[in-house]
Structures are given as C-alpha cells and as structure tokens.
Coordinates of C-alpha atoms and ligand atoms in Angstrom, one line a residue:
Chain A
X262 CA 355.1 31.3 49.3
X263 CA 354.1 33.9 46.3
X264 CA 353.1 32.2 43.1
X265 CA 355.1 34.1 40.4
X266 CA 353.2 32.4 37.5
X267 CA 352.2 35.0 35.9
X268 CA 350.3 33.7 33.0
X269 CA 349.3 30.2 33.7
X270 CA 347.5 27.2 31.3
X271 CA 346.6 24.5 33.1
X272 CA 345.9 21.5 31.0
X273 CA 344.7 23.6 28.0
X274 CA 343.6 21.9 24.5
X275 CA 341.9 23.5 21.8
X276 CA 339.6 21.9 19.4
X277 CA 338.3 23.7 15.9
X278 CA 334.5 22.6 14.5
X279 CA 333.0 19.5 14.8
X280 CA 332.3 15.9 13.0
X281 CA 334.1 15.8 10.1
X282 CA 335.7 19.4 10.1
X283 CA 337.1 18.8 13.3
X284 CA 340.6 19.6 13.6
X285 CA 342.4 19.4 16.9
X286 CA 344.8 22.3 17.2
X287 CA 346.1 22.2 20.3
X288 CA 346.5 19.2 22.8
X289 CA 346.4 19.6 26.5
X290 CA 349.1 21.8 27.2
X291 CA 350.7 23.3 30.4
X292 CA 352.6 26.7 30.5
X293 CA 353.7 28.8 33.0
X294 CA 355.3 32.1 33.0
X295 CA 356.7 34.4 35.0
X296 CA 356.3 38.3 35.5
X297 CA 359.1 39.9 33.1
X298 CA 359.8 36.6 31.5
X299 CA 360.9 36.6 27.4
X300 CA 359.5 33.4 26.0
X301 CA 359.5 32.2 22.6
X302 CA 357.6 29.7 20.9
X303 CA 358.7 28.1 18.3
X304 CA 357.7 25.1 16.0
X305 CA 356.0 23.8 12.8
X306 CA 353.7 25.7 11.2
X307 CA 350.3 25.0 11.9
X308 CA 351.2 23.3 15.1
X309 CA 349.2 25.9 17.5
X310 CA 351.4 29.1 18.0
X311 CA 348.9 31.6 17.1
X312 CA 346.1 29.4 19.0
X313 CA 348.5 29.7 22.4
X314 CA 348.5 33.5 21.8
X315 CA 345.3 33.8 21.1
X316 CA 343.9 31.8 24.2
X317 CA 346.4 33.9 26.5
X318 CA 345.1 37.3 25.1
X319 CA 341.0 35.8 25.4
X320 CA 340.1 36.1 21.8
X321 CA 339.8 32.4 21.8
X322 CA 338.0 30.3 25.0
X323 CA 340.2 27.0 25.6
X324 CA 338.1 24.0 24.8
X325 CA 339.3 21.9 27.8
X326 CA 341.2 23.0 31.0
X327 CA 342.1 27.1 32.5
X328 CA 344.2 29.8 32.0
X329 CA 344.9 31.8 34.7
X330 CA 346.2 35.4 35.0
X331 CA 348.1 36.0 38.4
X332 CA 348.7 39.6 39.3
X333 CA 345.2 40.3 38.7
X334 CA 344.1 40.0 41.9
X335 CA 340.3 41.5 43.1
X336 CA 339.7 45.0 42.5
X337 CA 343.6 45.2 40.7
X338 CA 343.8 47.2 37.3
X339 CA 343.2 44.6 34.3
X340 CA 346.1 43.6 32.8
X341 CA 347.0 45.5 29.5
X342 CA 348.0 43.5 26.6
X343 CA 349.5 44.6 23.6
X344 CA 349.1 42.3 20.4
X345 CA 350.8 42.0 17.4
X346 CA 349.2 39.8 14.9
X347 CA 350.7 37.8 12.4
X348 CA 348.6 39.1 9.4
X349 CA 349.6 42.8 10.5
X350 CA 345.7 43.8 10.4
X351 CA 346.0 47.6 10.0
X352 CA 343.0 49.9 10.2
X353 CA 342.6 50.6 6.4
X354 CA 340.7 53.8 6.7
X355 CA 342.6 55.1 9.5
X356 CA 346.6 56.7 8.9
X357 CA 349.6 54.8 10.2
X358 CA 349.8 57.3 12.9
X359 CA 346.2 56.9 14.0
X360 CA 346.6 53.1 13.8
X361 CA 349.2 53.1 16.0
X362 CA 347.5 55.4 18.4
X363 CA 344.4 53.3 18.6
X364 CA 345.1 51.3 21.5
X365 CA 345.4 54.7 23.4
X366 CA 341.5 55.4 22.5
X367 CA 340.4 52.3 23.7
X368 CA 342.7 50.9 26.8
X369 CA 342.5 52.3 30.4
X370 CA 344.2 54.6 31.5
X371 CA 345.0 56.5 28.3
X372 CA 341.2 56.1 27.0
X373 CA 340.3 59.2 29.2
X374 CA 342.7 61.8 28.0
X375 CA 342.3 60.3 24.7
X376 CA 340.4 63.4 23.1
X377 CA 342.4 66.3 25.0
X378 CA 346.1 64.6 24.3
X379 CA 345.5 63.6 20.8
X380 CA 347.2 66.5 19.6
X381 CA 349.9 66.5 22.0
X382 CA 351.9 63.9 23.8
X383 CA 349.8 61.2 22.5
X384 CA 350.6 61.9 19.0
X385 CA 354.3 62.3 19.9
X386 CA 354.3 58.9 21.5
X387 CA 353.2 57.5 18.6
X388 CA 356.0 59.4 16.3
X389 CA 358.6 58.5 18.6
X390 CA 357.7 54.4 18.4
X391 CA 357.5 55.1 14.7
X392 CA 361.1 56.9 14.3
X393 CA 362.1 53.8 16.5
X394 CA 361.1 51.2 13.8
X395 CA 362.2 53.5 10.6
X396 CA 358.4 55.1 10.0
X397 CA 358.4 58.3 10.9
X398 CA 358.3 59.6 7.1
X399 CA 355.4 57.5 7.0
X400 CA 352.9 58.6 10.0
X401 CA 350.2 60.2 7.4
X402 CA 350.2 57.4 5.0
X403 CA 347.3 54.6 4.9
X404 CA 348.3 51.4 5.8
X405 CA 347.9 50.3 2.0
X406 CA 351.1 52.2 0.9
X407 CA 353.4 50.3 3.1
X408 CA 355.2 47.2 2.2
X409 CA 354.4 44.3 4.2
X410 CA 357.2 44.6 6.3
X411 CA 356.6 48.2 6.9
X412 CA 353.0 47.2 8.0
X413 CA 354.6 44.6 10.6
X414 CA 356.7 47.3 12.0
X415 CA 353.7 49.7 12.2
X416 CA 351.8 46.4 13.7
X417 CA 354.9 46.1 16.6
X418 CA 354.7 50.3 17.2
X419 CA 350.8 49.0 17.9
X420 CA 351.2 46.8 20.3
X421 CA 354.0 48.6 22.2
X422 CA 352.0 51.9 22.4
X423 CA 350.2 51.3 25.4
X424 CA 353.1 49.9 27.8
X425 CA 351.5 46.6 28.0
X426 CA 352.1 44.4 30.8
X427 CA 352.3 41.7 28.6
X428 CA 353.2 41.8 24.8
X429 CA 352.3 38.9 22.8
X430 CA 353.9 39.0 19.2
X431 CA 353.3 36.7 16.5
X432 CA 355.9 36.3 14.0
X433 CA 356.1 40.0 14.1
X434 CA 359.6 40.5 12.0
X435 CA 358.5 38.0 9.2
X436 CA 358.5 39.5 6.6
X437 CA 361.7 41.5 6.8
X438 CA 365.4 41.4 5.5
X439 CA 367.7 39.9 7.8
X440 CA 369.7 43.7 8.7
X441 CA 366.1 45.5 9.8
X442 CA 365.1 42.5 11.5
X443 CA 368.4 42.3 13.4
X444 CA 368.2 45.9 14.1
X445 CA 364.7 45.5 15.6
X446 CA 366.2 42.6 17.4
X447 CA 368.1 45.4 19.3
X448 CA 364.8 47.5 19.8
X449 CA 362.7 45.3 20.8
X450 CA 365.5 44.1 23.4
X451 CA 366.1 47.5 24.9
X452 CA 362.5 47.9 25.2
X453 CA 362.2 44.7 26.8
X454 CA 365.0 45.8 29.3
X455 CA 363.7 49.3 30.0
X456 CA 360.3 48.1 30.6
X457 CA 360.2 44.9 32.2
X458 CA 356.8 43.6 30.3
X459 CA 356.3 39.8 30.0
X460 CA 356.9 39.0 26.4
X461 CA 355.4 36.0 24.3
X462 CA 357.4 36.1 21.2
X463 CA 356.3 33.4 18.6
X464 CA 359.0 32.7 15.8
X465 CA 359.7 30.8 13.2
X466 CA 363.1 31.7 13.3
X467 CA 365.6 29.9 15.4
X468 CA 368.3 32.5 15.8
X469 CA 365.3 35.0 16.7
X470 CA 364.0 33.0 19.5
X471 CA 367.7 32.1 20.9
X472 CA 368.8 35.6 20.7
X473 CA 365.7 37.4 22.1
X474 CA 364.3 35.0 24.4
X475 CA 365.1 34.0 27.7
X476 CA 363.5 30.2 27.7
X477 CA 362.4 28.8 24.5
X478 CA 359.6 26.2 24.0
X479 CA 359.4 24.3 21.5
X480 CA 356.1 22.4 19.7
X481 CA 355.2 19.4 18.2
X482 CA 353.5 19.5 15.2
X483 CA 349.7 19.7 15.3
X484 CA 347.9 18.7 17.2
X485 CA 350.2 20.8 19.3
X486 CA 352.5 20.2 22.3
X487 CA 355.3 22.1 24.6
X488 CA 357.9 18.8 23.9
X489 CA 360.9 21.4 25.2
X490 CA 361.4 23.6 27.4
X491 CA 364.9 25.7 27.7
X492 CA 366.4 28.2 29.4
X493 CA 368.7 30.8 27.3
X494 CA 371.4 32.7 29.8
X495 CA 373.2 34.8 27.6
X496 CA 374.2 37.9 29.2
X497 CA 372.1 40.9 28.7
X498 CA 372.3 43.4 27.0
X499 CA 373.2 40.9 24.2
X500 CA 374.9 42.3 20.9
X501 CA 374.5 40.7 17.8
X502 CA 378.0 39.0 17.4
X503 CA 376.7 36.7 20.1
X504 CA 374.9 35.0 17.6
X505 CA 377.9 33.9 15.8
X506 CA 379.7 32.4 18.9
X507 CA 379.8 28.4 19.3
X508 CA 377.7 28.2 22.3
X509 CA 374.8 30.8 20.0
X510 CA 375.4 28.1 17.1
X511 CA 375.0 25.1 19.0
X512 CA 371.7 26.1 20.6
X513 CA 370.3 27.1 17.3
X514 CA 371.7 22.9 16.0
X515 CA 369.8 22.3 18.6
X516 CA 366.5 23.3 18.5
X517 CA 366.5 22.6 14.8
X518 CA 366.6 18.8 15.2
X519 CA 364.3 18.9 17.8
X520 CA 361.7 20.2 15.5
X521 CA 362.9 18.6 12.2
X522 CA 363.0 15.7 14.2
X523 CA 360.3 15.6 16.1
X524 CA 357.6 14.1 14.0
X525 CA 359.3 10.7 12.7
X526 CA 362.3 9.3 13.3
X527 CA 364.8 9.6 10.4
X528 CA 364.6 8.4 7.0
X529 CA 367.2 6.6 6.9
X530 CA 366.3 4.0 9.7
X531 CA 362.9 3.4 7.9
X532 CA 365.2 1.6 5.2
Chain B
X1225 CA 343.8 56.8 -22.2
X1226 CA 344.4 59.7 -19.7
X1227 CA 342.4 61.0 -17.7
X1228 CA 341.9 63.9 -19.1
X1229 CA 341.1 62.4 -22.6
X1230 CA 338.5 59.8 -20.7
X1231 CA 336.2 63.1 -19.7
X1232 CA 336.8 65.0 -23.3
X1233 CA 335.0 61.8 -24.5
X1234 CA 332.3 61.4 -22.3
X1235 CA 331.7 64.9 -22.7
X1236 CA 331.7 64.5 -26.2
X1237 CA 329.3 61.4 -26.1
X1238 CA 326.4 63.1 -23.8
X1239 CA 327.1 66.5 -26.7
X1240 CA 327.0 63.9 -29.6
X1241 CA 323.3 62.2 -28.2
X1242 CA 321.7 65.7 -28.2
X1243 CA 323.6 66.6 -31.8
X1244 CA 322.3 63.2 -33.0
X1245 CA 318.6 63.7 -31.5
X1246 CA 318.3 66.9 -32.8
X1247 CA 319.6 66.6 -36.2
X1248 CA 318.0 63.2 -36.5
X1249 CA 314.8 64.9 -35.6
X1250 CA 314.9 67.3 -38.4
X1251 CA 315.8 65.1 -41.0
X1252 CA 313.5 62.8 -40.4
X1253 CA 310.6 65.5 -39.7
X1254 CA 309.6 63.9 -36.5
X1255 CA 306.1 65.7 -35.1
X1256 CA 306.7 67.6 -32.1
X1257 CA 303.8 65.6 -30.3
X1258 CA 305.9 62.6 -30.8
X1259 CA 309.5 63.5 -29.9
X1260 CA 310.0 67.2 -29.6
X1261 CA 314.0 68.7 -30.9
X1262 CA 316.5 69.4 -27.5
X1263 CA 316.1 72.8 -28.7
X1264 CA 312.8 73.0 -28.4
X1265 CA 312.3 71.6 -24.8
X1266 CA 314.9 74.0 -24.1
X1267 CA 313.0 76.7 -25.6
X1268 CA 309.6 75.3 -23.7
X1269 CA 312.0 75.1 -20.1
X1270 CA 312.4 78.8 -20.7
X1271 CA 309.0 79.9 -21.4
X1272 CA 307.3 78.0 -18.6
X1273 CA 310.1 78.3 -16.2
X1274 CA 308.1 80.4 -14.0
X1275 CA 305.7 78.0 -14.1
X1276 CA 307.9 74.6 -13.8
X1277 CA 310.0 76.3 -10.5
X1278 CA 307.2 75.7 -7.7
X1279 CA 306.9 71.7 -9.0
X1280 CA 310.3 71.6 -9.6
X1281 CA 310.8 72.6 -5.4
X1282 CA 307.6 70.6 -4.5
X1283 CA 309.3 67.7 -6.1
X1284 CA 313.1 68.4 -4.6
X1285 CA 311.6 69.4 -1.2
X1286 CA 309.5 65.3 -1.0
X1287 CA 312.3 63.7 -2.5
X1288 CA 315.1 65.3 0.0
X1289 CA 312.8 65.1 3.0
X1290 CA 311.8 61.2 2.2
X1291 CA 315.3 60.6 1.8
X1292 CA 316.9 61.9 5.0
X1293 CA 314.1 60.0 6.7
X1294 CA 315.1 56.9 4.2
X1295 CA 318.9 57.1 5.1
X1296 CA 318.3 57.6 9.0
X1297 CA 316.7 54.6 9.7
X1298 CA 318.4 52.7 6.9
X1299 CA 321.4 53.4 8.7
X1300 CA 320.3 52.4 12.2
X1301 CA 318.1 49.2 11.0
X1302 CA 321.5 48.3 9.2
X1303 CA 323.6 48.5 12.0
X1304 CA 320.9 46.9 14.3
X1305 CA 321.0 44.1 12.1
X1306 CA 324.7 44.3 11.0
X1307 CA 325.8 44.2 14.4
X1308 CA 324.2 41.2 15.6
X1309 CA 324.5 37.5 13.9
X1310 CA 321.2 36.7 15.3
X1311 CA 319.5 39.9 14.1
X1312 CA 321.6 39.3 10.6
X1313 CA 320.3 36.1 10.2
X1314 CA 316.5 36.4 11.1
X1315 CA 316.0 39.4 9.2
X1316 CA 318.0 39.5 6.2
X1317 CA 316.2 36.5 4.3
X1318 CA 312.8 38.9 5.3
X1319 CA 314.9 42.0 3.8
X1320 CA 315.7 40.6 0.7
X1321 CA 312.2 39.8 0.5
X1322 CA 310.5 43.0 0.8
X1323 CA 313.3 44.6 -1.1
X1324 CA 312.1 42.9 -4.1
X1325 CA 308.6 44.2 -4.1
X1326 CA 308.0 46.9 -6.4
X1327 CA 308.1 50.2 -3.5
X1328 CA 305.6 51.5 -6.1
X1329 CA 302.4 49.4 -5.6
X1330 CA 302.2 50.5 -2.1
X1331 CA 301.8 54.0 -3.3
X1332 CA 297.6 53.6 -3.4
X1333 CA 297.9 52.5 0.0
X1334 CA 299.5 55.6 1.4
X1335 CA 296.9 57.9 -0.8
X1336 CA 294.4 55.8 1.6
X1337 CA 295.9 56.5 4.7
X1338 CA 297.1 60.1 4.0
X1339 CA 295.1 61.0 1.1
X1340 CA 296.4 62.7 -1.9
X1341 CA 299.4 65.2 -1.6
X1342 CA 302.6 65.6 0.0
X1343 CA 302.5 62.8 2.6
X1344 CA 302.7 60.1 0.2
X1345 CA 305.1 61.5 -1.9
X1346 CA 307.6 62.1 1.2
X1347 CA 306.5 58.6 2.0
X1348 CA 307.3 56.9 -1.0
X1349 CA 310.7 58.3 -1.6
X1350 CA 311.5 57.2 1.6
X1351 CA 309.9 53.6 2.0
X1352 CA 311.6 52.9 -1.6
X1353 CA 315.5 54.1 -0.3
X1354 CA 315.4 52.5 2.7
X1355 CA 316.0 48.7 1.8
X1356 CA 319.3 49.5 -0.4
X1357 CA 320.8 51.0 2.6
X1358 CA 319.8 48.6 5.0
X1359 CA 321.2 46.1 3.3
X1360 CA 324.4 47.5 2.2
X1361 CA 325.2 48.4 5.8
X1362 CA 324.3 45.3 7.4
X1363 CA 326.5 44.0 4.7
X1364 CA 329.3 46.0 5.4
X1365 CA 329.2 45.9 9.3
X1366 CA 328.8 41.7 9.2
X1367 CA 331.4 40.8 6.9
X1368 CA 334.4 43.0 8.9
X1369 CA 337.9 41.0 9.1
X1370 CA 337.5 38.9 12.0
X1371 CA 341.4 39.9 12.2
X1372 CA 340.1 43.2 12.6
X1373 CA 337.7 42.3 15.2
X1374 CA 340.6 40.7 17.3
X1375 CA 342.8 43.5 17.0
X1376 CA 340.0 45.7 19.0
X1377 CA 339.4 42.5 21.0
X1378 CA 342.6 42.2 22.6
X1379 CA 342.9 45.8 23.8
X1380 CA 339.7 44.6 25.5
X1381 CA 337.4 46.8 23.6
X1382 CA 333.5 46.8 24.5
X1383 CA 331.3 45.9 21.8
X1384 CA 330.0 49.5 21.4
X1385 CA 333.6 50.5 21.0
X1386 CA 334.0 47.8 18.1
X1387 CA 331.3 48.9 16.4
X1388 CA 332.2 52.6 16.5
X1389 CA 336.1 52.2 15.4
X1390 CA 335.9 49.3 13.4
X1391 CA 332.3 48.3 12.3
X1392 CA 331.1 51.6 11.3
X1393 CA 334.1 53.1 9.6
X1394 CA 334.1 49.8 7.3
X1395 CA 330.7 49.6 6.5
X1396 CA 330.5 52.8 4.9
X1397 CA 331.9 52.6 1.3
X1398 CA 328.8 50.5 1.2
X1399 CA 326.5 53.2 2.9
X1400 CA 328.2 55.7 0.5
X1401 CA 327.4 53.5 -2.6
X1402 CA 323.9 52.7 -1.2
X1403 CA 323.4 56.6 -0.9
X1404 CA 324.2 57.2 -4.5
X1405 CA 321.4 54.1 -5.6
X1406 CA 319.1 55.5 -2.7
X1407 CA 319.0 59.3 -3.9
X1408 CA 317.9 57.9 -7.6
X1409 CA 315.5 55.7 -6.3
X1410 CA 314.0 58.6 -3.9
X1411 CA 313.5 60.6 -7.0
X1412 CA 311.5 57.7 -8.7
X1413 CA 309.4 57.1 -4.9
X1414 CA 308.5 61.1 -5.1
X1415 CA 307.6 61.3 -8.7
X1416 CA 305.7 58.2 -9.5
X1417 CA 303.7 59.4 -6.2
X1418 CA 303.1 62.8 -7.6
X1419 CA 302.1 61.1 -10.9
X1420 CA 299.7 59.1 -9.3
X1421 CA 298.5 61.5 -6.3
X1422 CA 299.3 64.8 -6.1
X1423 CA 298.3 68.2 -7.6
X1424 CA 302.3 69.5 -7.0
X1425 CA 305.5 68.3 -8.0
X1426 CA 307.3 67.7 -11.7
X1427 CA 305.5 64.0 -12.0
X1428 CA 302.2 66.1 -11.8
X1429 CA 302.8 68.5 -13.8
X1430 CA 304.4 66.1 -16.6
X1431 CA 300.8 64.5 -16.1
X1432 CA 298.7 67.6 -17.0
X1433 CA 300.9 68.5 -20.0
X1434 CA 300.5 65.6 -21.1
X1435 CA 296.9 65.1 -21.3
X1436 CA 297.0 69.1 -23.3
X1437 CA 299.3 67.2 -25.5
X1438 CA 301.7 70.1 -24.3
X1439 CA 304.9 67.4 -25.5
X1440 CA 307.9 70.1 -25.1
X1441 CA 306.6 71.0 -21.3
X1442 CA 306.6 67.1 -20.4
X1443 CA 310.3 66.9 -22.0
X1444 CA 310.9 70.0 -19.8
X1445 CA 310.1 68.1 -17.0
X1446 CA 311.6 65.2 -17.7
X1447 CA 314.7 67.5 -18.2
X1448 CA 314.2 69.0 -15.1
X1449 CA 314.2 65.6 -13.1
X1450 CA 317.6 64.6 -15.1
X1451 CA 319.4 67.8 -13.6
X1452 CA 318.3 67.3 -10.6
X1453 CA 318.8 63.7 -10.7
X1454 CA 322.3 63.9 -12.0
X1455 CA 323.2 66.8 -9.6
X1456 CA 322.4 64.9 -6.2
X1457 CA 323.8 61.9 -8.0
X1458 CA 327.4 63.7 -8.4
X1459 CA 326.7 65.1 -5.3
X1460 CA 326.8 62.2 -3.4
X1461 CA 330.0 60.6 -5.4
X1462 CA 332.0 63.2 -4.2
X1463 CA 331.0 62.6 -0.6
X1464 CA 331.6 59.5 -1.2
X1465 CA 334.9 60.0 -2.6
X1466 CA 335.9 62.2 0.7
X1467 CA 334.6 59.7 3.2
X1468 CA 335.4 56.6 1.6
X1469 CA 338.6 57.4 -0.2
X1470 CA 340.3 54.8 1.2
X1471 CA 338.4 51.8 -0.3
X1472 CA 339.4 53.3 -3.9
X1473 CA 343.1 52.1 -2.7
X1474 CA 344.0 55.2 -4.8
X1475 CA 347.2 57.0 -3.9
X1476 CA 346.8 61.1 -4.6
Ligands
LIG1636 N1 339.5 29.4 13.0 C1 339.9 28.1 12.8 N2 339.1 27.1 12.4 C2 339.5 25.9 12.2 N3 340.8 25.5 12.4 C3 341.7 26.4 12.8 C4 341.3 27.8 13.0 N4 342.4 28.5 13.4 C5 343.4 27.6 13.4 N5 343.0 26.4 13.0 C6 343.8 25.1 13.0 O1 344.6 25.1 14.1 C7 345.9 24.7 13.9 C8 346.8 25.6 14.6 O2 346.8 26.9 14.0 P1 347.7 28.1 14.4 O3 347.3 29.3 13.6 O4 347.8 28.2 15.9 O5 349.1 27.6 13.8 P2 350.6 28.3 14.0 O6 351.4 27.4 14.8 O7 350.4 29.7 14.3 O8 351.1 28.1 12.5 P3 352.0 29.2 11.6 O9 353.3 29.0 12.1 O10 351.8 28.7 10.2 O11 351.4 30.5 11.9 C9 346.1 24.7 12.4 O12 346.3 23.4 12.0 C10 344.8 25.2 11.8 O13 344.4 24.4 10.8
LIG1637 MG1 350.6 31.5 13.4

C-alpha cells in the first residue's frame, strides 16, 4: 500500500516563550494531505494558521510531535516550496521584477542558470506571472510604490515563480476588492489545474476557501485545533456563479457557525 | 519652500558668514594675528600654494589610505558580528566601549611603535573610522525583518545566501551613513597625527605657521582641510544616494 500523505503532522503542538510569556499557539494537531490536494484553513484570528504554515514550510520547529514530508524519499530532489506570507514582505531595495525573480536565484534547479537567463526567459517568466495578476506596468517599481494589495499580488507572483511542489499561501488576497480578488480566484484556480502543486491556502474568507479549496479545515480558536474537516466536490473548473448557488450558500452558513460557534455556546442559553 | 529656493538659501547663508566675517573684521579692526579677513587667507592660499600642495597630498594621501583600510575591516568585523547573535552580543557591549575612547590618545603610542611620520598618521585615520562602521553594520545586518529572513528561509536559502541577498543589501544605508561620519573622522585621525608627529601633511604645516605667527597660512590650511573635507563629504552622499536610494522612500 503507498502512503499518499503527502505532508503529514503527527500530533503537532506549538508553544511560544516561557513562564509568564508563554502562550500556547497551537495544540496537538494531526493533518494529512495528499499530493495535489487544495486545502484551506480557516478560523479565528490568532488561532494558529500562520503557525501551521510556518511549521510545514520549517521556518518554525514543532514544540511537541513530527511532521513528515512523503515524496521525499533518499537521494529525491527536496521539495520546492513556494510561500506567500501574510505581511507581503517585499525586498525593499530590490524592483518588483527582481523580487519576484528571487526564488529563481536561490532554489534548485533554476539557481544555476540564474546569472546566464536573467536577461532572458527568466525575466520573461517573471513578466508573464506579473501580467497574470495586473503588474506588468509595474515590474521596475520598488515595492514601496505599490498599494498593499498590489504588494500581495507581487507576493503570490513570488511564490508561484518557482513551480513549487507545494504552495503555501497566507491570506494572500487580503487586502483586495472583492472583483480582483474573484478574478485571482480564477488564476490561482487554473494554475492550480495546470500544475497539479499541493496547495495550503489559509483564509479568512469563507466563500474563498469554499470556492478554491477542495477540503476545508476549520480551527478553534487559540490555542489551536483542526475541529472540522470537509470535503468540497464542486466540479472543476468552477466559475464564479457557483458561488451564488444554494448548495455554495449553504456550505458557506455552514462553516460560519462552526467558527462563530465554536468557542461558547450561544448567548442566549447563558440567560 | 521648493527645492530650488532651499539651496538659494543655504547658498546664501555659507556667502553671508564670509560677508559677515569679513566686513565684521574691518569694522572692528581685528589684528590679522588674531583672526585674519576671508580675503586675506585667500590671498595667503595663493601665495603659498606651491608650498601648501605637497601637505595638502601628504595629508589626502594618509587620510584616503587609513580610510580604505578603516572601511575594509569595518565592513567585515560588522558583518562578522552582525551575522551572528552570539558574536553580536559578546562584542557589541566591548565595541561601544572602545568607541568611546578618544582614537586620539593612542596617537603617542603609534609614534612609539612606528616613530614619527606617515605610519601613524595612516594609522590613526584608520583606527578612528573603524568603530562607526562597525557598528552601524552590525546594526544594520542584526536588526533585518525577521519576515524577511523567512521569506529567504523558505526557499531554503543557506545562511551565506541570506546574508548576501538580504543581510548585506539592508545593512548598507547604515554603512553609507557610517561612510560619510567615517571620512570626517579620518580627516581629524590624519591631521591631529600630523600635528603631533609628523614633518608632512596640512596639521604640520598649520603647526610651523603657527609658531612664525604666520596666522593667514594657518587659516589657509584650515581652508584647505574644509575643501577637502566637504568634497569627500559630498562625495560620499552621492554614493550614498545611488546605493541606498531606496531607504529615502523617495519616488523620482
Ligand atoms: N513569535 C511569536 N511569539 C509569541 N507568540 C506568537 C508568535 N507568533 C505567534 N504567536 C502566537 O501564536 C498564536 C497563533 O498565531 P498565528 O499567527 O498562527 O495566528 P493566525 O491564525 O495566523 O491569526 P491571523 O488570522 O490573525 O493571521 C497567536 O495567538 C500569537 O499570539
Ligand atoms: Mg496569520
């Protein structure tokens, strides 16, 4: 039997500091995913999104239990991973084109050709991703004379560059109006389709996760927890009016009073 | 105000001192061994220019040479000890300490070990830009965005790499700002030397003017120092200005 867990926590908690300052962000979790999986995350703020992306791209060490990467067998190439953080973090010395061709200078296999394609199909790589998001009138600016939501949309071009095998996104379409974000919806869905890269996608926005995202896991708010798990089969490709059908609607009801209700039980019993 | 108007009146202000000193010299029939008229140390730069060009290149050639030295292992102490926490936290409370002795009392001890002359001069200027440097590098390179970090951290990126992309590029409107402090200070190191221990350079020649009561020659000299002074000073801005534009957050 193959084990297609392709990212896999295994009892995972995090805690921050110690003594008084401790804060416990993240209770022992488990989490599977599969190769090519969509997965969103969603819950209350501060309830251990970021934390979860951060453990599963290493920038964080879990403070109990394992993560384990499958498909990375002995001697197979690392896994790329392509992030896209929720403060946009742009290079501020560095143009929007350059930022968004950084992962090329640092990431196997592209890292080597780096110097002799900079000029050529790497640069055109990068102005293709930004035409795709609405930037490419924007490629020589610094990152400091973009709006924030141009920033995130130079932050997403980031993280695709590469063709990561897995793309973790942090609320990457926050700060946008609802029409660019639904467009990106699309873009980020046809990308998903023509590559086949696993996708972590953490929202705050219900109708994101249930139109993007194959399963959807919902939190608990902090300290952390997965307290639902569900599978979204729309049809794919999957226009936008799907989100205004009944069956689109009710999910969204859904996952709403899950995490609105989550913490206490209504006010009105407490009378 | 624009900008335009902002440098008329600067311009104005440094024309207005000079006005103002000269005039106020003249009226008040101030001796010329006590404060000699701009025009005169002008007229004294002219007549012993000759004469002034060999210090004024003794005194460029120390201070330049003391402050490359200065700035190249400025720059690499401050990344060695940018770059670490451990290294940032054992040395800096011992930089900060020897930054705040006065460079200048160690002059003597260089004359000692080199004896009188160029060595110490070279020396000086160097020893006395270092620590600005140092520390505004080790500054810049340990206080980078940890969100920065990460970004480079996820693509998997070895420390060396971090340091090259990230740590470097953001430490150095610091190093640029440091340079501009560093070049000044150089000029003091080299001249206070040359005062003390040298038969060369302007500080020397300043010296022996002074003790033939030769007051326009030492103005000259102080003049000379000034140019040169303001020149590497501007110098340096507009390096700065290229290579660190984009900490000005100034659209052009
Ligand atoms: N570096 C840190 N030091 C201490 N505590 C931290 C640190 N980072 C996060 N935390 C704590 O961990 C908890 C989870 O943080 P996390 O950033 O994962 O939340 P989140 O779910 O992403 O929230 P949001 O939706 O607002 O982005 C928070 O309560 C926060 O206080
Ligand atoms: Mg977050």
């Amino acid at each position: 039997m193959t084990d297609d867990r392709f990212v896999h926590l295994e009892r995972v908690g995090v805690t921050f500091g110690t003594g008084k300052t401790r804060t416990e962000a993240l209770t022992p979790t488990d989490l599977a995913i599969k190769r090519g999986d969509f997965v969103a995350l969603v819950g209350p703020s501060g309830c251990g999104k970021s934390t979860i992306l951060k453990l599963i791209s290493e920038l964080l060490k879990p403070s109990t239990g394992n993560i384990f990467f499958g498909g990375r067998e002995l001697g197979a190439k690392p896994l790329r991973v392509g992030m896209a953080f929720q403060s946009a973090s742009l290079l501020p010395w560095m143009t929007v084109r350059d930022n968004v061709m950084l992962p090329l200078k640092i990431v196997p296999p592209f890292k080597k050709d780096y110097r002799a394609e900079r000029h050529r199909a790497f640069r055109d790589r990068a102005d293709a991703l930004l035409a795709q998001v609405g930037l490419e009138d924007f490629a020589d600016k610094s990152p400091w004379q973009l709006s924030g939501g141009m920033m995130q949309r130079a932050n997403l071009c980031r993280a695709l560059i590469h063709d990561p095998d897995l793309l973790l996104l942090d609320e990457p379409f926050g700060a946008l109006d609802q029409f660019t974000r639904e467009e990106l919806w699309q873009t980020l869905q046809d990308l998903w389709i023509d590559r086949g890269s696993t996708v972590i996608l953490v929202t705050h926005d219900l109708r994101e996760a249930a139109y993007l995202a194959n399963r959807i896991c919902v939190m608990s708010p902090r300290p952390g927890r997965i307290v639902e798990d569900r599978a979204v089969d729309f049809v794919r490709p999957r226009a936008i009016d799907i989100t205004f059908e009944p069956e689109f609607a009710r999910l969204v009801q859904d996952l709403r009073r899950l995490i609105v209700g989550a913490p206490k039980p209504p006010k009105a019993d407490a009378a | 105000m624009t900008p335009a108007m902002r440098k008329f009146a600067s311009a104005a202000l440094i024309v207005g001192v000079f006005v103002f000193w000269e005039l106020f010299c003249l009226v008040a029939g101030i001796s010329e061994l006590i404060l000699p008229r701009p025009t005169r140390i002008l007229a004294a730069f002219w007549e012993y220019a000759p004469a002034i060009w060999p210090h004024a290149w003794q005194t460029l050639y120390t201070t330049l040479v003391g402050f490359v030295c200065g700035v190249a292992i400025g720059l690499s102490l401050g990344v060695l000890i940018g770059s670490s926490r451990l290294a940032y936290d054992t040395a800096y409370p011992l930089l900060v300490g020897i930054s705040s002795i006065p460079k200048v009392a160690v002059v003597p001890i260089f004359v000692l070990w080199f004896g009188a002359g160029t060595v110490p001069a070279i020396l000086t200027a160097m020893i006395i830009c270092i620590f600005p440097i140092v520390v505004n590098v080790a500054t810049g390179i340990a206080t980078v965005e940890p969100e920065l970090e990460d970004v480079m951290r996820s693509l998997k990126a070895s420390k060396w790499e971090i340091l090259w992309n990230v740590g470097l590029p953001r430490s150095m409107p610091y190093f640029f700002a440091s340079l501009k402090v560093a070049i000044t200070l150089s000029f003091v190191g080299s001249v206070i030397a040359e005062t003390v221990a040298s038969n060369k350079g302007v500080g020397n020649m300043m010296m022996i003017a002074s003790s033939s009561f030769n007051v326009p020659l030492v103005f000259s000299g102080l003049m000379v120092l000034a140019v040169m002074g303001v020149s590497l000073y501007a110098l340096f801005s507009l390096i700065e200005r290229r290579m660190a534009g984009w900490a000005m957050r100034k659209s052009n």
